[in-house]
Coordinates of C-alpha atoms in Angstrom, one line a residue:
X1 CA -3.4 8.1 116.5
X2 CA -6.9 7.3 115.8
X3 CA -7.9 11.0 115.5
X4 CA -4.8 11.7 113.1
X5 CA -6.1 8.3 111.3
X6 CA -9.7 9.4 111.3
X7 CA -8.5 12.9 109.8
X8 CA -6.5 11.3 107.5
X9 CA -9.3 9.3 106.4
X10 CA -11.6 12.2 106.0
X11 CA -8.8 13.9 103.9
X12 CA -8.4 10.8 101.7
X13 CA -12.4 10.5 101.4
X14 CA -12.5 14.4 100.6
X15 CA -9.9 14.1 98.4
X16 CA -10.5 11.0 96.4
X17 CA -14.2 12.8 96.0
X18 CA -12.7 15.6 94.6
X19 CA -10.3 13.3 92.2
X20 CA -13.9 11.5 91.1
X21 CA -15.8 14.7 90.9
X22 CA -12.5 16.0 88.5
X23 CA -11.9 12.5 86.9
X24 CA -15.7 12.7 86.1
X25 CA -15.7 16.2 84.8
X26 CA -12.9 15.3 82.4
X27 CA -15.1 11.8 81.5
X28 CA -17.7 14.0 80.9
X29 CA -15.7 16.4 78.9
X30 CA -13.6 13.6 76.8
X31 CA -17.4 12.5 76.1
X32 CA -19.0 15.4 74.8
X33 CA -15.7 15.9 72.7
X34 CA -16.0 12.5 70.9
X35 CA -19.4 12.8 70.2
X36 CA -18.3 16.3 68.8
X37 CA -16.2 14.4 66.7
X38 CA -18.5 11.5 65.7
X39 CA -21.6 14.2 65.1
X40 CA -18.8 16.2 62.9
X41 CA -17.5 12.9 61.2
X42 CA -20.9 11.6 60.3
X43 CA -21.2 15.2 59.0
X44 CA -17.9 14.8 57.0
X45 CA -19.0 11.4 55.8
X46 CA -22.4 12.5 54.8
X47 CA -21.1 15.4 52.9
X48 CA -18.2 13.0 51.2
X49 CA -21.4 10.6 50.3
X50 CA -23.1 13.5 48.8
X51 CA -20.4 14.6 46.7
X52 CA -19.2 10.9 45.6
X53 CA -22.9 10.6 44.1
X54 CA -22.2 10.7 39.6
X55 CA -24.1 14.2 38.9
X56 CA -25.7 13.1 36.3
X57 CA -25.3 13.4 32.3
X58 CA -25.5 16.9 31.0
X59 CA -28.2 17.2 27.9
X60 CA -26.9 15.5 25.1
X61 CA -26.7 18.2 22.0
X62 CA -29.3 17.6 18.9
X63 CA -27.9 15.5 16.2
X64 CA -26.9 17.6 13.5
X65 CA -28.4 17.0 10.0
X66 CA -26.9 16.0 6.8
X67 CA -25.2 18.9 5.3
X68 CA -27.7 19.6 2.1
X69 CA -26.7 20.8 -0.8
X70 CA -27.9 23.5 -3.2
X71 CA -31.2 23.4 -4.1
X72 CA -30.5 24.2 -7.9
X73 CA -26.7 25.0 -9.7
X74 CA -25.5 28.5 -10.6
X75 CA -23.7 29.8 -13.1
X76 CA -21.0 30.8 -10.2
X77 CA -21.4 27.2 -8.5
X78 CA -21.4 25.4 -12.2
X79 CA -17.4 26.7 -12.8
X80 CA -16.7 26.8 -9.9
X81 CA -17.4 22.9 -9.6
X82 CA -15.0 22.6 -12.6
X83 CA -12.5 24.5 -11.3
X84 CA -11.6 23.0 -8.6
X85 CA -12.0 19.1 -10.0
X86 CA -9.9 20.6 -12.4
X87 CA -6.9 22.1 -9.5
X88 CA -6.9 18.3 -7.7
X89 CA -6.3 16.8 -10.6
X90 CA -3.7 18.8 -11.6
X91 CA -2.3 19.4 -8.5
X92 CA -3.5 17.0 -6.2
X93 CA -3.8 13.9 -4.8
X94 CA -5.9 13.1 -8.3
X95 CA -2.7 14.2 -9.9
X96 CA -1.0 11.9 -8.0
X97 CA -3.0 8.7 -8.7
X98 CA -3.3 9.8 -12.8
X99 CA 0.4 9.7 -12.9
X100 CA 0.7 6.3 -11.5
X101 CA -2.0 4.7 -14.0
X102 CA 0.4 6.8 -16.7
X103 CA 3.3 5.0 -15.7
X104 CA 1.7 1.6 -17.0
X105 CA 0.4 2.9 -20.1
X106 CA 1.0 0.9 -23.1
X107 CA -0.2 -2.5 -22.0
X108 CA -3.3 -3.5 -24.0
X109 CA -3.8 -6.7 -21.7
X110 CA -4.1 -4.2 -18.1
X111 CA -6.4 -1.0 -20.1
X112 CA -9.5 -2.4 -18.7
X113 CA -8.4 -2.0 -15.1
X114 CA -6.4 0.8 -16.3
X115 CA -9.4 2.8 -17.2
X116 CA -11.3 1.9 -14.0
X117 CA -8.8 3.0 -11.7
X118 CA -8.6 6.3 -13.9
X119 CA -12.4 6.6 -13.8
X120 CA -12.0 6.1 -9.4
X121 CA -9.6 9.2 -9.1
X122 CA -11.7 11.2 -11.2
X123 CA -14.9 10.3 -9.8
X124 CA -13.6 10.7 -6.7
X125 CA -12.0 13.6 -7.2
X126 CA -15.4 15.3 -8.5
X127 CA -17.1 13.8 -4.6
X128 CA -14.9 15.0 -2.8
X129 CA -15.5 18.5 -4.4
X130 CA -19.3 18.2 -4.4
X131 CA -19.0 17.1 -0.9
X132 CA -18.0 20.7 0.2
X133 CA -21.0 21.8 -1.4
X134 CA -23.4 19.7 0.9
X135 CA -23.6 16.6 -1.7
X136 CA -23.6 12.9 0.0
X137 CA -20.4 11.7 -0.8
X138 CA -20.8 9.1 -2.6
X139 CA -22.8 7.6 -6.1
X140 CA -25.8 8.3 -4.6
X141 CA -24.6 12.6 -4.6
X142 CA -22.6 12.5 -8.1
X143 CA -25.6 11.4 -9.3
X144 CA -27.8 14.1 -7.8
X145 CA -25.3 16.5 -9.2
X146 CA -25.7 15.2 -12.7
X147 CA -29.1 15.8 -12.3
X148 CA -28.7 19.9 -11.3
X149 CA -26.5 20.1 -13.7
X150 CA -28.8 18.8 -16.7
X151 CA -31.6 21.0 -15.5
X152 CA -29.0 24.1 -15.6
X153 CA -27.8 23.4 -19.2
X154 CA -31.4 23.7 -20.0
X155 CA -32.2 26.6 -18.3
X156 CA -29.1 28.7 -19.4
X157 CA -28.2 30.9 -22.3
X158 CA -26.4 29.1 -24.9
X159 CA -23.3 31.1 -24.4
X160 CA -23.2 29.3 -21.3
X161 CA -24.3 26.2 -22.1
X162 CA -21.0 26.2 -24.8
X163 CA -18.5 27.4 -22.3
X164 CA -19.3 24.7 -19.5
X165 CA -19.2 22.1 -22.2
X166 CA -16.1 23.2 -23.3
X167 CA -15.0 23.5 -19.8
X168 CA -16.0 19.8 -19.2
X169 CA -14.3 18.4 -22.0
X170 CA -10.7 20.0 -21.6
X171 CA -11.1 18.5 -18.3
X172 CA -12.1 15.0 -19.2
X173 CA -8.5 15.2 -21.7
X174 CA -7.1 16.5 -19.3
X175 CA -7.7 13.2 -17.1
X176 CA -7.1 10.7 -20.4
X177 CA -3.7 12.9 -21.3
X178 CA -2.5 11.9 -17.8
X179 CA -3.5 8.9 -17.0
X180 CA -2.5 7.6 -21.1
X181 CA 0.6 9.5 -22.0
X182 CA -1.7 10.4 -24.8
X183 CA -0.5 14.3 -25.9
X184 CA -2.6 17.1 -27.0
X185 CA -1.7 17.1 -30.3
X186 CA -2.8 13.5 -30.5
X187 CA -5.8 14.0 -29.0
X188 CA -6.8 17.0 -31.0
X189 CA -6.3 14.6 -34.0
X190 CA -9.7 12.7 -33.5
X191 CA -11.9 15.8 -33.3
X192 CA -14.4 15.8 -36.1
X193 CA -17.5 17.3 -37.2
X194 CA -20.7 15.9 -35.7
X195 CA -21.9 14.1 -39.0
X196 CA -18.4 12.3 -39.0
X197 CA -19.1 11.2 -35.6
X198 CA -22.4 10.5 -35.6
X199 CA -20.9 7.5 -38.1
X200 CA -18.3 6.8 -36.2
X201 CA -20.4 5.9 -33.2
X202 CA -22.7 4.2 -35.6
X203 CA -20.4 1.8 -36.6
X204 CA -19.6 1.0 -33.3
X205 CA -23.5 0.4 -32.0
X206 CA -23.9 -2.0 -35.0
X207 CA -21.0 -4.1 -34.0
X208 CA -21.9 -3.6 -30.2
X209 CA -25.2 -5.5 -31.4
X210 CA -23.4 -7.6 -33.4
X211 CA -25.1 -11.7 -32.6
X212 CA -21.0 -12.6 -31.9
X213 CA -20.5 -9.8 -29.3
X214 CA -24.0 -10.7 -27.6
X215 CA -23.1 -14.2 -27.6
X216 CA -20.0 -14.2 -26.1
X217 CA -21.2 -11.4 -23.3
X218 CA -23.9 -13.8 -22.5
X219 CA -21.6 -16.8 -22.5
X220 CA -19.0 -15.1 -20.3
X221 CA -21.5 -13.6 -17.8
X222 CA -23.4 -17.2 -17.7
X223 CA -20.1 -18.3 -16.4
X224 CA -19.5 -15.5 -13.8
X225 CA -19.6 -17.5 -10.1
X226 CA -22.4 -16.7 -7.6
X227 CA -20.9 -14.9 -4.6
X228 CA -24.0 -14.6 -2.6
X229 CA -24.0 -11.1 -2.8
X230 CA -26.0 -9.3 -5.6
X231 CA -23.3 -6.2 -6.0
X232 CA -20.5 -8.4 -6.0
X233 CA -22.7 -11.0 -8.7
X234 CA -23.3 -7.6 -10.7
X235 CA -20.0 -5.9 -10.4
X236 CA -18.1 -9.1 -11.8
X237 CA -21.0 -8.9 -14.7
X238 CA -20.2 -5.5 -15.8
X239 CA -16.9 -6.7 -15.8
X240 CA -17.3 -9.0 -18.5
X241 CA -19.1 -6.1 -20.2
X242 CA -16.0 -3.4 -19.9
X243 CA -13.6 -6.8 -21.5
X244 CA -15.6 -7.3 -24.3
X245 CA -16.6 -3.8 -25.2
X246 CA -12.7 -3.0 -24.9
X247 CA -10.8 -6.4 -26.3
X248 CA -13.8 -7.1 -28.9
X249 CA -15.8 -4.3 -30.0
X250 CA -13.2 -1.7 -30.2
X251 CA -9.6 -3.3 -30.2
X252 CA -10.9 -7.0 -31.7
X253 CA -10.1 -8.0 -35.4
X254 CA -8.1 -7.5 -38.5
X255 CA -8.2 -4.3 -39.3
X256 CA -9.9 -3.7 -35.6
X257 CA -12.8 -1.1 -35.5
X258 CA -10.6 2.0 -34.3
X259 CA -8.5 1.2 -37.5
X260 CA -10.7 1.0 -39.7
X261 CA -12.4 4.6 -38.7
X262 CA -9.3 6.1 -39.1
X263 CA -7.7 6.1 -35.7
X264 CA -4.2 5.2 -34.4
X265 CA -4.0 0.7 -33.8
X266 CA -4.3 -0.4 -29.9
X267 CA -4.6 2.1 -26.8
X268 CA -4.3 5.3 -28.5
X269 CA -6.6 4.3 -30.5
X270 CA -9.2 3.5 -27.9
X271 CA -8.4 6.7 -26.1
X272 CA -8.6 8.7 -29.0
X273 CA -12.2 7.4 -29.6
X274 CA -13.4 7.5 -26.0
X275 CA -12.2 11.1 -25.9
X276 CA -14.4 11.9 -29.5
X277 CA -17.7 10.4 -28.0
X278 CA -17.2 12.9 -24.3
X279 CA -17.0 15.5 -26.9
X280 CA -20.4 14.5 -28.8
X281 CA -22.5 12.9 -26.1
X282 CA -24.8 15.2 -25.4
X283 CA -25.9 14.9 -29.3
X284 CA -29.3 13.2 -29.6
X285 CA -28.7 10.9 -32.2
X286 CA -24.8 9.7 -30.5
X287 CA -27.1 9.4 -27.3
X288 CA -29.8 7.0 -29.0
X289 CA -26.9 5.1 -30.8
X290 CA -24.7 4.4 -27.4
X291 CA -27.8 3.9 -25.5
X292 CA -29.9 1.7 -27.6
X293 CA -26.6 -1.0 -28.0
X294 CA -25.7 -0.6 -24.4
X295 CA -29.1 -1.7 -23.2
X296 CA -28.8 -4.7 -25.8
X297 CA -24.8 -5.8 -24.2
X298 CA -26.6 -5.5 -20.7
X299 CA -29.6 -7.6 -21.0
X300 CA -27.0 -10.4 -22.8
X301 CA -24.7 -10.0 -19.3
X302 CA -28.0 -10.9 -17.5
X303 CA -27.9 -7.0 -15.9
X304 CA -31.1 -5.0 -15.7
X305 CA -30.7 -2.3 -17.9
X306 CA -32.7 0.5 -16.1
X307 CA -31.2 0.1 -13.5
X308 CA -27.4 0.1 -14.5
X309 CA -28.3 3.1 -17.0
X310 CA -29.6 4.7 -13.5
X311 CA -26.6 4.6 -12.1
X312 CA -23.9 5.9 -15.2

């Protein structure tokens, strides 16, 4: 019995060493493998940090200038200008907004703001043309196109000079026609020879000049509330300006001016006479005659002339 228990012990001591000796091989084993997997998850995580990290911005590209636009007009640019203000405001949205103003026509009390909202379409008709050609879009590039375009009509041949003129004022009856119901025919009725228009616009500087007309201007703009803002203080002076060159210089009176130089009474009238002084203005002596009583109406309205002028 003892010798069976003392063998039995040495089997249980052998084999409980060989269960550590395997229990501790597959401790060591399990071991190695988790720091395996803990070297390989730091690895992961690292990698996964790496790639989280924002890359950063790519190079922004260079602002890109201001379109700019032609140094100096060609003949080819010139008409071409006028052909296509001409297509929008036949066809297009210009078209559009002409035939809305022509659906109030008639109404001598609403031809001020009549006229201005005619003068918006076409202006803007004319920017958004120039604008394709590199011209700010706005006063500030109409007015640098007026420019190229004086310093082409006096570098061209006459010929030219004559055909773009012409060009320029079947386009500007084009707009009046529309936005007026005023007809051709009508319109063709107050073309004249210069020396009858030269005393046409005469008479209408000497009553621009008149002491009544600068008096009331002067009165009017006086009473023209300060907004704080100098456009908006200007803009409601000019205002008073457009009123009384319309309602009293023009349209004002018993026979009123228009009548009495031979033009039809009320709107037509007016129209018929604005459309007589596009076709004359670049004469000298219409030029000094507008010019000289506008600068007289604008110093009344409290408005510095050289600097509206500046900006017609």
């Amino acid at each position: 019995h003892y010798y069976i228990t003392n063998q039995s012990k040495a089997n249980l001591l052998r084999d409980t060493s060989s269960q550590k000796v395997t229990m501790l091989r597959h401790f060591t084993a399990a071991s190695a493998r988790r720091v395996h997997i803990l070297s390989n998850k730091k690895q992961i995580v690292g990698l996964n940090r790496h790639f989280s990290v924002t890359p950063p911005s790519p190079p922004q590209p260079p602002t890109p200038e201001a379109p700019k636009p032609p140094n100096a007009l060609t003949k080819e640019i010139a008409f071409g200008i006028q052909n296509a203000t001409e297509m929008f405001l036949k066809h297009g949205v210009g078209h559009q907004k002409l035939a809305e103003i022509g659906n109030e026509a008639g109404d001598v009390e609403t031809l001020v703001s009549r006229w201005q909202r005619m003068m918006e379409a076409f202006l803007g008709t004319q920017v958004h043309v120039l604008a394709g050609l590199g011209y700010a879009p706005n006063e500030g590039g109409l007015h640098h196109y007026n420019q190229h375009v004086g310093e082409f009509m006096q570098n061209t041949d006459p010929d030219t000079q004559e055909e773009l003129r012409i060009g320029t004022r079947d386009l500007w009856r084009t707009v009046l026609m529309k936005a007026f119901n005023v007809s051709g025919e009508e319109l063709l009725k107050s073309e004249m020879e210069i020396v009858e228009a030269r005393k046409v616009m005469h008479a209408v500087a000497m009553k621009m000049q008149s002491p009544d007309v600068l008096e009331k201007v002067a009165k009017l703009a006086a009473k023209t509330p300060s907004t704080g803002n100098i456009q908006m203080d200007m803009s409601m002076k000019h205002q008073v300006v457009q009123d009384t060159l319309v309602h009293d210089v023009y349209l004002g009176g018993e026979p009123s001016l228009v009548e009495e130089m031979g033009f039809e009474k009320g709107e037509k009238g007016y129209i018929s006479m604005q459309a007589l002084m596009s076709e004359h203005q670049n004469d000298p002596m219409i030029a000094q005659y507008v010019g000289a009583s506008m600068m007289q109406v604008l110093k009344s309205a409290g408005i510095d002339p050289t600097a509206a002028m500046g900006q017609q």
